[in-house]
Amino acid sequence: MADHALTVPNDSLSLAEPTLSIGQEFPDVETCRRTLKDIAIALHFDLRIVKSDRSRFIAKCSKEGCPWRVHVAKCPGVPTFSIRTLHGEHTCEGVQNLHHQQASVGWVARSVEARIRDNPQYKPKEILQDIRDQHGVAVSYMQAWRGKERSMAALHGTYEEGYRLLPAYCEQIRKTNPGSIASVFATGQENCFHRLFISYRASIYGFINACRPLLELDKANLKGKYLGTLLCAAGVDAEDALFPLAIAIVDVESDENWMWFMSELRKLLGVNTDNMPRLTILSERQRGIVEAVETHFPSAFHCFCLRYVSENFRDTFKNTKLVNIFWNAVYALTTVEFEAKISEMVEISQDVIPWFQQFPPQLWAIAYFEGVRYGHFTLGVTELLYNWALECHELPVVQMMEYIRHQLTSWFNDRREMGMRWTSILVPSTERQIMEAIADARCYQVLRANEIEFEIVSTERTNIVDIRSRVCSCRRWQLYGLPCAHAAAALLSCGQNVHLFAEPCFTVASYRETYSQMINAIPDKSRWKEPGEGAEGGVAKLDITIRPPKTRRPPGRPKKKVLRVENFKRPKRIVQCGSSEPDESAINDVPAKLLSVHAYLARQPQLRQLIEDLMFSVTATVLKRIENQSVQIGDLGFEKAVIWELETWSRIIPSKFLWHKPEQHLFLAYLQAYYFLLLTKPYSLF
């Protein structure tokens, strides 16, 4: 190594490869100190600072007798520093172990800054392992954790700063996106954060003018430093994609906060819904939500998520046959079909009668629900909120809302471009359904009663269609907003275009209108003006400092169940005389196991599509065997058929993807959960 020049190898921690030479300049002494620290770590020697003040910086190798030494002095008249003397040769052995004195928390923070910018979920355990692999330096878990915290604060600001900036952030939303609603509320003498509500004008316009009159309500718990709950109201566009209308963050989920959220929604929609049909609101059966909907949307049709209702029914009766009949009753389109299924359930157990009194069929059964659900029976917004909470729980509140805004902006741009490429009357998914209805309609006999009424005769039944009122006695046209096969047969017989009789919300024109508005960018926070006037209605003023809420995440690692591979092998069964049904306690764990892989699959579209295709194939094969009466639900032959199909599945998927151990565990958990669902209620998987 030359005496007057030193080049750092390729594994340097700096963004650019630093070199040392006489005359080299640094913007300030701190940059000089960081560069020398990086070189010491890269070359595995300890650095000892001899002198460091405003005018000079002198350092040498810590080993006695080693001649390596550098002298940096301030240039006269300018703030820069330059190297005056450099002895770049080492005669010592350097650091012989993995620990290095220069590997401080600050160095760790600078090392992982680029990675954390791209992936805020970068874990301390991954940080210390990557630093050891790339740089041959061992740091402790606490150093890695503190380094990540310092890097996150440098990139995104602190949690406390996020709450302080909320009033200015809301002001920027209202200024850059006129017509949007953004308000933050504080509580108590200390002005602790209480509530935040945001709805962009582009979302308001798209929902009111083009989306279906359907709203999904749900929440997700935040796991950041100060916890909190994320609330969301989302519509559905013509292509069945979620369309977030309003987002809120509250300090804690409560009946009072749900009441406030629904009141803000009513204000948002109140002056714009004169020409809209009555809303249908889909949510969980939670007391706070039910009361809030009844108070602020008394004319809306309120229905419950079937996932919650079915789980309650299953947990109450714990009878596989009863659960299967229940699902058939749920999807019955007419009251006659529904009552027939109810009679079957009553014959098995009289206890279902009190349950129906607690859960009135008008709230969950398709045959009795007065509103229009457009085929939405479970909450799709749950997955969206879960992903947001998972991706943003490390970010301050302002950065979290910015992440959501960026995603909404991306969705609007991508879907706007996609809609402009379509040339059909209806969106592609609806076009396919109409073509299927037309194909099925060709096997029906059509008898025309008058200009608007038709009698559709098939081998199974006869249905009456009124094309003026857009009504079919099978009720599918009314429930889904699209002409059924009977309606298609009637329309074709009189020379009408079936596509024109779909609801306007399914047209390409409506889809384009949904995403016609722009969500404008918000300037960098350095340009925000924090002092200023406050808004009315209890909104925090800009000159008020909002502090974090009182709730905080408890210290220590959260308790969680350790997943072991042997737990995901063939599940144990409790066998009793005359019974071969699976253990009910294991069945109750199925939803948790399925949700544990939900977020991972959402980020792996190729893997998710493969699993969905194979799941459909496996389920269809098993159901075909049931229909052919070769096996019965609950008997040993049925279990063997399920195991054989799933063993084939378990060999196909791992061979296509190179997974790490945690992902293999998640797949095995999904496999076991799916095994239980096939054994207990295979029809519910469609």
XYZ file of C-alpha atoms in Angstrom:
686
model
C 0.000 0.000 0.000
C 1.361 3.392 -0.932
C 2.356 5.895 1.678
C 0.302 8.734 0.290
C -2.804 7.090 -1.103
C -5.388 4.677 0.292
C -8.276 3.097 -1.637
C -11.118 1.323 0.159
C -12.172 -2.090 -1.237
C -15.514 -2.655 -2.941
C -17.296 -3.577 0.257
C -17.181 -0.062 1.634
C -20.213 1.135 3.554
C -20.302 4.498 1.846
C -22.498 5.229 -1.134
C -19.406 5.962 -3.227
C -15.995 4.329 -2.810
C -13.958 6.754 -0.643
C -10.263 7.201 -1.270
C -7.693 8.989 0.822
C -4.932 11.072 -0.687
C -2.974 14.146 0.271
C -4.939 17.262 -0.629
C -8.304 15.499 -0.571
C -11.052 17.775 0.776
C -14.138 17.134 2.911
C -17.130 19.471 3.319
C -16.788 19.415 7.099
C -15.063 17.571 9.894
C -18.046 15.250 10.461
C -17.836 13.945 6.887
C -14.128 13.385 7.383
C -14.729 11.468 10.600
C -17.383 9.245 8.954
C -15.154 8.489 5.973
C -12.254 7.424 8.182
C -14.579 5.278 10.277
C -15.841 3.527 7.147
C -12.273 2.864 6.020
C -11.300 1.465 9.420
C -14.234 -0.972 9.351
C -13.615 -1.977 5.725
C -9.917 -2.700 6.349
C -10.539 -4.225 9.820
C -8.331 -2.002 11.945
C -9.131 0.094 15.002
C -8.974 3.853 14.684
C -7.825 6.086 17.529
C -8.546 9.818 17.430
C -5.559 11.837 18.585
C -6.994 15.334 18.083
C -10.367 16.659 16.985
C -11.352 20.318 17.181
C -12.638 23.126 14.928
C -9.440 23.418 12.943
C -7.898 19.955 12.723
C -8.513 16.232 12.954
C -5.711 13.737 13.647
C -6.172 9.954 13.843
C -3.912 6.912 13.859
C -4.079 3.135 14.111
C -4.724 2.013 17.691
C -2.024 -0.685 17.571
C 1.272 0.400 19.080
C 4.049 0.660 16.525
C 1.762 0.751 13.467
C 2.710 3.789 11.318
C -0.769 4.421 9.839
C -1.671 8.044 10.533
C -3.715 10.853 8.942
C -3.720 14.603 9.625
C -6.662 16.700 8.349
C -6.732 20.493 8.756
C -9.262 23.244 7.983
C -8.678 25.225 4.831
C -8.295 28.989 5.477
C -11.300 31.121 4.602
C -13.616 28.220 3.690
C -15.490 25.591 5.779
C -13.798 22.623 4.061
C -11.079 20.360 5.493
C -8.208 18.795 3.549
C -5.687 16.007 4.203
C -2.251 17.454 4.937
C -0.360 14.317 5.990
C -1.090 10.642 5.248
C 0.855 7.500 6.118
C -1.278 4.796 4.512
C 0.689 1.628 5.330
C -0.327 -0.853 8.057
C 2.199 -3.145 9.755
C -0.190 -4.513 12.416
C -2.463 -7.542 12.146
C -5.590 -5.443 12.500
C -8.786 -6.603 14.211
C -8.821 -10.406 14.478
C -12.411 -10.860 15.700
C -15.837 -9.836 14.424
C -16.311 -6.995 16.908
C -15.242 -3.517 15.876
C -15.158 -0.372 18.011
C -16.089 1.865 15.086
C -19.319 -0.106 14.367
C -21.476 2.282 16.384
C -25.217 2.810 16.254
C -24.681 5.801 13.956
C -22.631 3.691 11.553
C -25.339 1.012 11.543
C -27.964 3.677 10.810
C -26.016 5.015 7.836
C -25.306 1.505 6.562
C -28.954 0.449 6.397
C -30.484 3.780 5.376
C -30.837 2.890 1.683
C -32.327 -0.514 2.465
C -34.800 0.920 4.983
C -35.872 3.579 2.487
C -37.009 0.788 0.170
C -38.245 -1.583 2.876
C -39.397 -0.122 6.219
C -40.096 -3.708 7.361
C -36.349 -4.433 7.473
C -35.974 -6.288 10.778
C -33.100 -5.875 13.297
C -32.304 -9.587 13.043
C -31.900 -9.209 9.278
C -29.792 -6.084 9.770
C -27.224 -7.725 12.044
C -27.028 -10.779 9.779
C -26.528 -8.686 6.632
C -23.853 -6.532 8.294
C -21.996 -9.656 9.371
C -22.213 -11.227 5.900
C -21.279 -8.094 3.943
C -18.745 -6.417 6.218
C -17.486 -9.109 8.579
C -18.609 -7.132 11.626
C -20.788 -8.410 14.459
C -23.239 -5.995 16.068
C -25.721 -6.733 18.834
C -29.480 -6.933 18.368
C -29.893 -3.716 20.353
C -27.382 -1.909 18.125
C -29.289 -3.080 15.060
C -32.623 -2.009 16.567
C -31.337 1.417 17.598
C -29.650 1.859 14.242
C -32.915 1.156 12.470
C -34.811 3.565 14.738
C -32.260 6.309 14.073
C -32.360 5.668 10.329
C -36.178 5.674 10.297
C -36.175 8.988 12.167
C -33.705 10.475 9.679
C -35.746 9.302 6.684
C -39.313 9.783 7.892
C -39.092 11.791 11.102
C -40.016 10.661 14.590
C -43.434 9.452 15.726
C -43.788 12.585 17.843
C -42.966 14.857 14.899
C -45.608 13.049 12.836
C -48.374 14.034 15.264
C -47.049 17.587 15.520
C -47.206 18.009 11.723
C -50.788 16.758 11.348
C -52.518 20.194 11.343
C -50.135 21.482 8.661
C -50.533 18.252 6.707
C -54.319 18.563 6.694
C -53.995 22.157 5.562
C -51.802 21.049 2.656
C -54.364 18.427 1.597
C -57.146 21.014 1.535
C -54.929 23.474 -0.331
C -53.552 21.128 -3.009
C -56.769 19.118 -3.449
C -59.662 21.623 -3.201
C -62.893 20.015 -2.121
C -61.114 17.357 -0.052
C -61.867 16.849 3.626
C -58.936 16.645 6.051
C -59.316 17.334 9.747
C -57.464 16.397 12.912
C -58.846 16.526 16.441
C -56.991 16.725 19.759
C -58.265 16.079 23.259
C -57.385 17.108 26.800
C -55.331 19.994 28.116
C -52.166 18.502 26.645
C -53.683 18.395 23.138
C -53.138 14.667 22.722
C -54.056 13.168 19.368
C -57.633 11.903 19.186
C -58.892 11.567 15.605
C -57.873 12.120 11.984
C -60.240 12.043 8.997
C -59.191 12.301 5.320
C -61.219 11.988 2.126
C -59.904 13.263 -1.216
C -62.167 15.098 -3.629
C -61.249 12.629 -6.393
C -62.568 9.773 -4.257
C -65.736 11.671 -3.316
C -66.469 12.520 -6.947
C -65.807 8.995 -8.198
C -67.978 7.330 -5.571
C -70.947 9.656 -5.941
C -70.995 9.807 -9.738
C -69.921 6.358 -10.878
C -69.562 3.706 -8.153
C -72.270 1.362 -6.955
C -74.269 2.577 -3.919
C -72.388 0.102 -1.736
C -70.066 0.910 1.184
C -67.822 -1.471 3.111
C -66.784 -0.539 6.662
C -63.957 -2.119 8.603
C -60.964 -1.392 10.825
C -57.414 -2.570 11.432
C -55.363 -2.219 14.598
C -52.056 -0.380 14.229
C -48.952 -1.823 15.878
C -46.728 1.243 15.944
C -45.242 2.955 18.973
C -48.522 4.651 19.940
C -50.916 1.999 18.611
C -54.266 3.304 17.321
C -56.898 2.012 14.912
C -57.279 2.572 11.170
C -60.903 2.972 9.968
C -61.976 2.897 6.343
C -65.094 3.247 4.210
C -64.655 1.866 0.690
C -66.870 1.554 -2.346
C -66.574 -0.846 -5.300
C -65.897 0.168 -8.902
C -67.291 -1.432 -12.078
C -64.510 -4.027 -12.154
C -65.175 -5.103 -8.548
C -62.016 -3.386 -7.278
C -62.101 -1.585 -3.938
C -62.443 2.197 -4.081
C -61.406 3.814 -0.742
C -63.677 6.751 0.005
C -62.632 7.885 3.484
C -59.829 6.968 5.883
C -59.556 7.759 9.571
C -57.135 7.090 12.405
C -58.382 7.117 15.985
C -56.491 6.701 19.226
C -58.625 3.711 20.223
C -61.524 1.809 18.691
C -64.732 2.629 20.550
C -68.444 3.110 19.964
C -67.916 6.853 20.265
C -65.246 6.893 17.547
C -67.400 4.814 15.198
C -70.245 7.265 15.772
C -67.911 10.153 14.904
C -66.607 8.390 11.783
C -70.116 7.760 10.458
C -71.112 11.357 11.194
C -68.170 12.564 9.083
C -69.277 10.215 6.304
C -72.810 11.611 6.497
C -71.478 15.171 6.175
C -69.351 14.084 3.233
C -72.217 12.434 1.365
C -75.156 14.410 2.700
C -75.121 17.258 0.208
C -74.297 15.039 -2.760
C -76.617 12.034 -2.519
C -79.963 13.505 -3.576
C -79.901 11.620 -6.883
C -78.215 8.469 -5.564
C -80.175 5.299 -4.737
C -80.285 4.126 -1.153
C -76.943 2.993 0.169
C -76.148 -0.581 1.134
C -73.626 -0.746 3.987
C -71.669 -3.943 4.609
C -69.842 -4.390 7.915
C -69.235 -6.696 10.833
C -71.983 -7.161 13.415
C -70.430 -4.854 15.982
C -72.551 -2.814 18.342
C -70.721 0.472 17.742
C -71.035 0.160 13.958
C -74.681 -0.919 14.093
C -75.680 2.016 16.286
C -73.659 4.487 14.190
C -75.291 3.318 10.946
C -78.775 3.497 12.476
C -78.088 7.013 13.750
C -76.472 8.630 10.707
C -77.759 6.473 7.813
C -81.250 5.459 8.942
C -82.491 4.907 5.383
C -79.551 2.731 4.307
C -79.725 -1.053 4.000
C -77.323 -2.522 6.540
C -76.041 -6.068 6.070
C -73.409 -8.117 7.863
C -70.305 -9.834 6.569
C -71.147 -13.506 6.048
C -67.751 -14.528 7.349
C -68.671 -13.303 10.798
C -72.203 -14.725 10.688
C -71.068 -18.161 9.469
C -68.347 -18.391 12.117
C -70.880 -17.566 14.811
C -73.238 -20.253 13.485
C -70.441 -22.813 13.307
C -69.176 -22.043 16.806
C -72.705 -22.176 18.221
C -73.811 -25.536 16.792
C -70.569 -27.386 15.926
C -72.419 -29.628 13.484
C -70.901 -30.161 10.036
C -74.127 -31.163 8.325
C -75.961 -28.210 9.835
C -73.238 -25.799 8.680
C -73.421 -27.082 5.095
C -77.207 -26.606 5.006
C -76.748 -23.136 6.489
C -74.514 -22.101 3.579
C -77.092 -23.394 1.120
C -79.699 -21.266 2.896
C -77.420 -18.202 2.740
C -77.142 -18.336 -1.047
C -80.791 -19.262 -1.714
C -82.192 -16.598 -4.051
C -85.906 -17.012 -3.243
C -87.825 -17.246 -0.004
C -89.198 -20.658 -1.002
C -85.691 -22.102 -1.341
C -84.630 -20.433 1.905
C -87.565 -21.751 3.917
C -86.929 -25.266 2.592
C -83.368 -25.144 3.930
C -84.540 -23.739 7.254
C -86.933 -26.672 7.608
C -84.062 -29.082 7.051
C -82.058 -27.370 9.797
C -84.983 -27.402 12.235
C -85.371 -31.140 11.701
C -81.752 -31.608 12.780
C -81.806 -29.183 15.729
C -84.571 -27.051 17.238
C -81.903 -24.752 18.679
C -81.526 -22.950 15.349
C -84.807 -21.096 15.956
C -83.432 -18.899 18.802
C -80.295 -18.281 16.730
C -82.413 -16.940 13.853
C -84.087 -14.601 16.323
C -80.676 -13.281 17.362
C -79.468 -13.039 13.740
C -82.513 -12.055 11.638
C -82.278 -13.441 8.070
C -82.932 -9.948 6.698
C -79.362 -9.034 7.709
C -77.507 -11.907 6.027
C -79.765 -14.117 3.862
C -79.893 -13.123 0.202
C -83.544 -14.123 -0.107
C -84.714 -11.660 2.576
C -82.253 -8.781 2.290
C -84.070 -5.738 0.894
C -81.022 -3.917 -0.458
C -78.682 -4.777 -3.325
C -75.306 -6.281 -2.421
C -74.121 -6.787 -6.019
C -72.708 -10.173 -5.058
C -70.604 -8.850 -2.160
C -71.175 -11.046 0.877
C -67.853 -10.686 2.717
C -65.686 -7.664 3.461
C -62.994 -7.133 0.838
C -61.705 -4.012 2.566
C -60.354 -6.169 5.418
C -57.409 -7.351 3.329
C -56.662 -3.818 2.153
C -56.565 -2.449 5.710
C -54.507 -5.394 6.913
C -51.899 -4.715 4.211
C -51.805 -0.999 5.010
C -51.364 -1.698 8.715
C -48.642 -4.238 7.952
C -46.700 -2.027 5.565
C -47.010 1.224 7.547
C -46.824 0.243 11.207
C -43.174 1.384 11.381
C -43.958 4.822 9.947
C -45.064 8.034 11.707
C -48.698 8.980 11.161
C -48.014 11.588 8.439
C -45.786 9.186 6.506
C -48.441 6.490 6.875
C -51.071 8.722 5.297
C -48.596 9.680 2.568
C -48.012 5.987 1.813
C -51.768 5.507 1.441
C -52.065 8.630 -0.730
C -49.268 7.419 -3.014
C -51.006 4.068 -3.413
C -54.337 5.734 -4.174
C -52.638 7.995 -6.726
C -51.023 4.986 -8.394
C -54.367 3.146 -8.522
C -56.123 6.147 -10.052
C -53.452 6.590 -12.729
C -53.201 2.900 -13.647
C -56.960 2.351 -13.759
C -57.566 5.565 -15.668
C -55.130 4.420 -18.364
C -56.631 0.938 -18.406
C -60.168 2.295 -18.781
C -59.149 4.430 -21.740
C -57.954 1.328 -23.615
C -61.307 -0.474 -23.395
C -63.641 -0.195 -26.388
C -66.605 -2.297 -25.202
C -69.863 -1.101 -23.618
C -69.287 -2.942 -20.347
C -66.109 -3.585 -18.393
C -64.359 -6.889 -19.250
C -65.490 -8.884 -16.208
C -69.116 -7.905 -16.792
C -68.780 -8.634 -20.523
C -67.780 -12.207 -19.665
C -70.778 -12.652 -17.367
C -73.165 -11.309 -20.026
C -71.709 -13.642 -22.649
C -72.160 -16.596 -20.290
C -75.798 -15.589 -19.706
C -76.374 -15.343 -23.459
C -74.857 -18.780 -23.993
C -77.089 -20.299 -21.289
C -80.151 -18.512 -22.681
C -80.101 -20.482 -25.934
C -81.448 -23.622 -24.242
C -84.605 -21.875 -22.935
C -88.016 -21.639 -24.569
C -89.395 -18.095 -24.654
C -93.130 -17.347 -24.558
C -94.026 -13.689 -24.987
C -97.027 -12.512 -22.966
C -96.924 -8.854 -24.131
C -94.396 -6.203 -25.048
C -92.585 -6.281 -21.705
C -93.415 -9.617 -20.042
C -91.987 -12.986 -21.042
C -92.347 -16.545 -19.803
C -89.063 -18.477 -19.867
C -89.546 -22.247 -19.858
C -86.793 -24.712 -18.968
C -86.633 -28.331 -17.877
C -86.372 -27.254 -14.229
C -88.841 -24.405 -13.832
C -90.630 -21.509 -15.471
C -89.564 -17.913 -14.798
C -91.321 -14.629 -15.520
C -89.240 -11.719 -16.893
C -90.295 -8.053 -17.073
C -87.769 -6.200 -19.224
C -89.188 -2.744 -18.426
C -88.877 -3.141 -14.652
C -85.737 -5.279 -15.094
C -87.146 -8.027 -12.916
C -86.881 -11.809 -13.134
C -88.687 -14.206 -10.809
C -85.377 -15.967 -10.110
C -84.274 -12.622 -8.537
C -80.720 -12.803 -9.901
C -81.225 -9.745 -12.145
C -82.363 -7.641 -9.187
C -79.674 -8.904 -6.793
C -76.647 -8.564 -9.058
C -77.641 -5.731 -11.384
C -76.928 -7.814 -14.496
C -79.401 -9.640 -16.774
C -79.605 -13.318 -15.843
C -79.872 -16.104 -18.430
C -83.699 -15.862 -18.326
C -83.574 -12.120 -18.962
C -81.033 -12.621 -21.746
C -83.361 -15.108 -23.427
C -86.271 -12.649 -23.252
C -84.174 -9.748 -24.567
C -82.722 -11.758 -27.435
C -86.189 -12.933 -28.475
C -87.318 -9.357 -29.037
C -84.104 -8.181 -30.685
C -82.726 -6.160 -27.776
C -79.026 -5.715 -26.919
C -78.485 -7.537 -23.619
C -75.464 -5.360 -22.752
C -77.616 -2.243 -22.588
C -79.743 -3.688 -19.767
C -76.912 -3.941 -17.233
C -76.799 -1.335 -14.457
C -74.964 1.871 -15.500
C -72.330 1.293 -12.821
C -70.958 -1.645 -14.875
C -70.255 0.369 -18.027
C -66.846 1.464 -19.269
C -68.105 5.064 -19.212
C -68.805 4.786 -15.474
C -65.407 3.204 -14.895
C -63.691 6.085 -16.661
C -65.779 8.577 -14.683
C -64.786 6.852 -11.435
C -61.107 7.648 -11.983
C -61.469 10.831 -14.024
C -60.262 13.121 -11.223
C -56.663 13.532 -10.054
C -55.188 13.228 -6.570
C -52.635 16.040 -6.569
C -49.202 15.825 -5.003
C -48.395 17.401 -1.639
C -45.187 19.476 -1.334
C -42.333 18.457 0.916
C -42.855 19.181 4.600
C -40.011 21.703 4.548
C -42.356 24.003 2.586
C -45.305 23.707 4.939
C -46.338 26.726 6.959
C -47.138 25.438 10.412
C -48.418 28.679 12.031
C -51.780 29.963 10.841
C -55.495 30.084 11.323
C -57.491 27.100 12.538
C -60.571 25.652 10.945
C -63.987 25.512 12.493
C -65.765 22.541 13.998
C -63.228 21.456 16.586
C -60.376 20.965 14.106
C -56.989 21.590 15.658
C -55.419 24.939 14.848
C -52.100 25.061 13.061
C -50.425 26.883 15.959
C -51.409 24.118 18.405
C -48.859 21.376 18.982
C -50.565 17.989 18.896
C -48.900 15.453 21.141
C -49.002 11.663 20.761
C -51.934 9.806 22.337
C -51.655 8.349 25.816
C -51.805 4.789 24.541
C -48.416 3.225 23.876
C -47.177 -0.150 22.769
C -46.041 -2.138 25.840
C -42.291 -2.830 26.097
C -40.806 -6.172 25.170
C -41.422 -8.666 22.416
C -45.115 -9.492 21.826
C -46.084 -12.987 22.822
C -46.811 -15.254 19.912
C -47.271 -18.919 19.298
C -44.202 -20.636 17.889
C -45.024 -22.513 14.682
C -43.274 -25.866 14.416
C -43.102 -28.027 11.327
C -44.356 -31.112 13.121
C -47.534 -29.243 14.041
C -48.460 -28.951 10.365
C -48.315 -32.615 9.525
C -51.444 -34.682 9.372
C -53.593 -33.383 12.249
C -54.486 -35.610 15.134
C -58.088 -36.753 15.388
C -60.181 -37.438 18.440
C -62.131 -40.558 17.564
C -65.204 -41.571 19.482
C -67.433 -44.573 18.975
C -69.672 -44.025 15.959
C -68.007 -40.732 15.003
C -65.218 -39.868 12.585
C -65.546 -36.066 12.522
C -62.433 -33.899 12.958
C -61.642 -32.266 16.292
C -63.796 -29.104 16.554
C -61.141 -27.226 18.559
C -58.752 -27.576 15.640
C -61.425 -26.440 13.186
C -61.936 -23.249 15.185
C -58.302 -22.276 14.487
C -58.782 -22.360 10.718
C -59.497 -18.611 10.130
C -56.393 -17.590 12.087
C -54.184 -19.916 10.050
C -55.650 -18.686 6.783
C -55.183 -15.021 7.760
C -51.561 -15.655 8.779
C -50.555 -16.080 5.130
C -52.995 -13.546 3.676
C -50.540 -10.621 3.631
C -47.690 -12.679 2.145
C -49.867 -14.019 -0.680
C -51.103 -10.477 -1.402
C -47.507 -9.500 -2.280
C -46.934 -12.633 -4.397
C -49.494 -12.497 -7.245
C -47.970 -15.431 -9.166
C -47.990 -17.685 -6.118
C -51.460 -16.518 -5.121
C -52.872 -17.290 -8.566
C -51.315 -20.768 -8.493
C -52.758 -21.521 -5.060
C -56.214 -20.270 -6.085
C -56.183 -22.405 -9.243
C -55.080 -25.518 -7.395
C -57.505 -24.897 -4.536
C -60.362 -24.663 -7.035
C -59.195 -27.873 -8.738
C -58.879 -29.795 -5.468
C -62.257 -28.609 -4.199
C -63.988 -29.368 -7.481
C -62.543 -32.904 -7.514
C -63.680 -33.598 -3.959
C -67.163 -32.178 -4.561
C -67.500 -34.252 -7.714
C -66.839 -37.366 -5.682
C -69.485 -36.288 -3.196
C -72.046 -35.705 -5.954
C -71.247 -39.100 -7.461
C -71.855 -40.534 -3.973
C -68.530 -42.323 -4.044
C -67.704 -40.705 -0.677
C -69.688 -38.960 2.069
C -68.646 -35.936 4.128
C -67.151 -37.161 7.385
C -66.412 -40.783 6.488
C -62.955 -42.304 6.136
C -63.090 -42.531 2.341
C -63.784 -38.811 2.108
C -60.792 -38.042 4.318
C -58.541 -40.245 2.186
C -59.709 -38.436 -0.960
C -58.899 -35.074 0.597
C -55.474 -36.217 1.770
C -54.600 -37.633 -1.656
C -55.537 -34.404 -3.425
C -53.655 -32.210 -0.949
C -50.535 -34.366 -1.071
C -50.429 -33.750 -4.825
C -50.826 -30.035 -4.137
C -48.059 -29.992 -1.510
C -45.623 -31.500 -4.018
C -46.441 -29.040 -6.818
C -46.146 -25.674 -5.062
C -42.789 -25.972 -3.197
C -41.156 -27.275 -6.384
C -42.079 -24.032 -8.192
C -40.914 -21.602 -5.500
C -37.687 -21.432 -3.501
C -38.984 -20.432 -0.090
C -37.242 -19.564 3.137
C -38.225 -21.428 6.281
C -40.808 -18.876 7.538
C -42.598 -19.044 4.185
C -42.565 -22.852 4.282
C -44.174 -22.692 7.721
C -46.887 -20.366 6.406
C -47.594 -22.677 3.493
C -47.882 -25.681 5.818
C -50.239 -23.712 8.059
C -52.388 -22.825 5.044
C -52.387 -26.475 3.973
C -53.590 -27.684 7.369
C -56.310 -25.004 7.529
C -57.515 -25.873 4.053
C -57.561 -29.562 5.018
C -59.996 -28.809 7.856
C -62.228 -26.699 5.611
C -62.455 -29.488 3.065
C -63.371 -31.975 5.790
C -66.052 -29.811 7.363
C -67.696 -27.507 4.778
C -66.327 -28.054 1.265
C -69.232 -26.194 -0.362
C -68.218 -22.954 1.382
C -64.971 -22.846 -0.577
C -66.780 -21.740 -3.765
